[in-house]
């Protein structure tokens, strides 16, 4: 948790980027992946995660309560009352806490962007403050199926909050987000958990998207596939260096979060099994595209004003 607290301090000094031009502006197209629809692996992965949340909810001392997860899990639904906490559930609790701490205790954070598997119930089950805008980026067919099931059981978004879905398959996710109301000149927090990442290029696309839209001082947290680094690196220190380089190249200062530390802070025992995800927390150091536009507009205005003042003196 100490690593996360470092990311809730006042924003660091921003790193300026060159002015946006047609040739230099980063464009983000849809984060699409070629999937085998006959077996629908994305749907199965989402159901598996929902099953873990359902089982955690029914433990005697749960990390969190997800009363909606059961509607996604096909019968018969079995509960596994285990003594050790699953990595996924610990990550879920860690991200829940980070989201609520940020939107409830840091002024201005009213935009939440969630990269999910389509069955994420955070928009429904977390206590969002009024006027929060929640954006879910996920596979469209999984989201539509989940949305229907949630509607069938009467699930509702908290009052005075707005919820928008952006299909993972969109041709231009950045444009779609902005069209639905996201603005890069207001604070935001970004979380990724369960979102399909097939290649390193997929994850880099996500970082580029967040870098373009997130203001300086905003946060990006979540889980990234460990296999992105396992083919090249075997030690945690080397993996950490690689991850820092990857995030910093997109304007983020990142840190790996230890599952052991999270479990200890929550007074839980971590399950002794291999987990193929890395938990991270990052802070945006750059200005967003919208901030850059404002900066260069103001810079140009001051230059023009200076030229006029100098002409008057002559």
Steps between C-alpha positions, in 0.01 A plus 500: 500500500795736556562505127140606434520780757788650307264537206242696699732789578463834315574470127866508395645765270359439156711401201415712197450334163542657153198680356245273339503487124344270247834325458603481866171435679469147626197327362350203677290262298286220645675259735381201304606139513426207275288264707356156448126564524415129485629448854464863617805506729429858607160404634642199683779708656247757621280229652801345677585835659138555600504157662801599711320814614188299580700254708682781681169669581379184674807453719454559876734803489493621137739753352206665324134443420387448143134415522465516122769248403266204549279599208791438262593155630306207349351245744588303694684776687740359757671694776856416589554597865877519503740635760735678260416805291520482122732743321218621277276580798783681679561706187127573477492628859819704447354667190161555668669680788716709267200607294284596796785675681573709193147602398383561858802677649682681216322801354407492135531129425161443340606298195564126530619289207481121542662254260306182578392158378142622451366358830655751738239601759688794653266756339213336693649379826738781605386813681575765240453866598248707307597625154749219437539404134587132455627366168525125439721384211442131433401236241162602366332158488606414856388840628162478328435157649601619846295820471187299422552272799557798729186666367305180563592501870433873541858625534530878489784751472523727809277804480641813332778301333535425129622175345623460142620196311769519232541186291851359491443446129443873431701637210620795709461454876644840580250679278213289635594575862508872430172484308335340804615781728856431615717812513876509532504823698334343806657249743440131440597161638556201274480133600564185298391156618381216280537692174624270220866570425632271227837662424741758635379733224145473644621615840706780347185618319328523837787702644494735200125551542535580870800722434305700241194554720613499864600831657831542673470354851231246408529132590506174310479177699427137434630167383718431199588152366824372648576306183577831328832492682552134588628410156787747541563541870509267793568722800265744666760780499551470125125478443454814709758686290334388178158605627627839614651559156175397327284729712742792503519496120130591514531758776414285802700440815411144602565260783432130546269418791582189700209261552669392823491858628134540405409176677694598811338845516157335480597233756450222246700194401597495135426183304820315411460469127639650183318811379564636153425868567707792628324753723613859439427862583610791283479879493477711186787750469412647161233746402200355321422592141235745622745658745758533223249675276422746780871552569592576141193719453600707803864502391401632156277764659783625719737511206253701294439733794875544538538588133224760528656654810838517328348666191331762717832580670661558160 
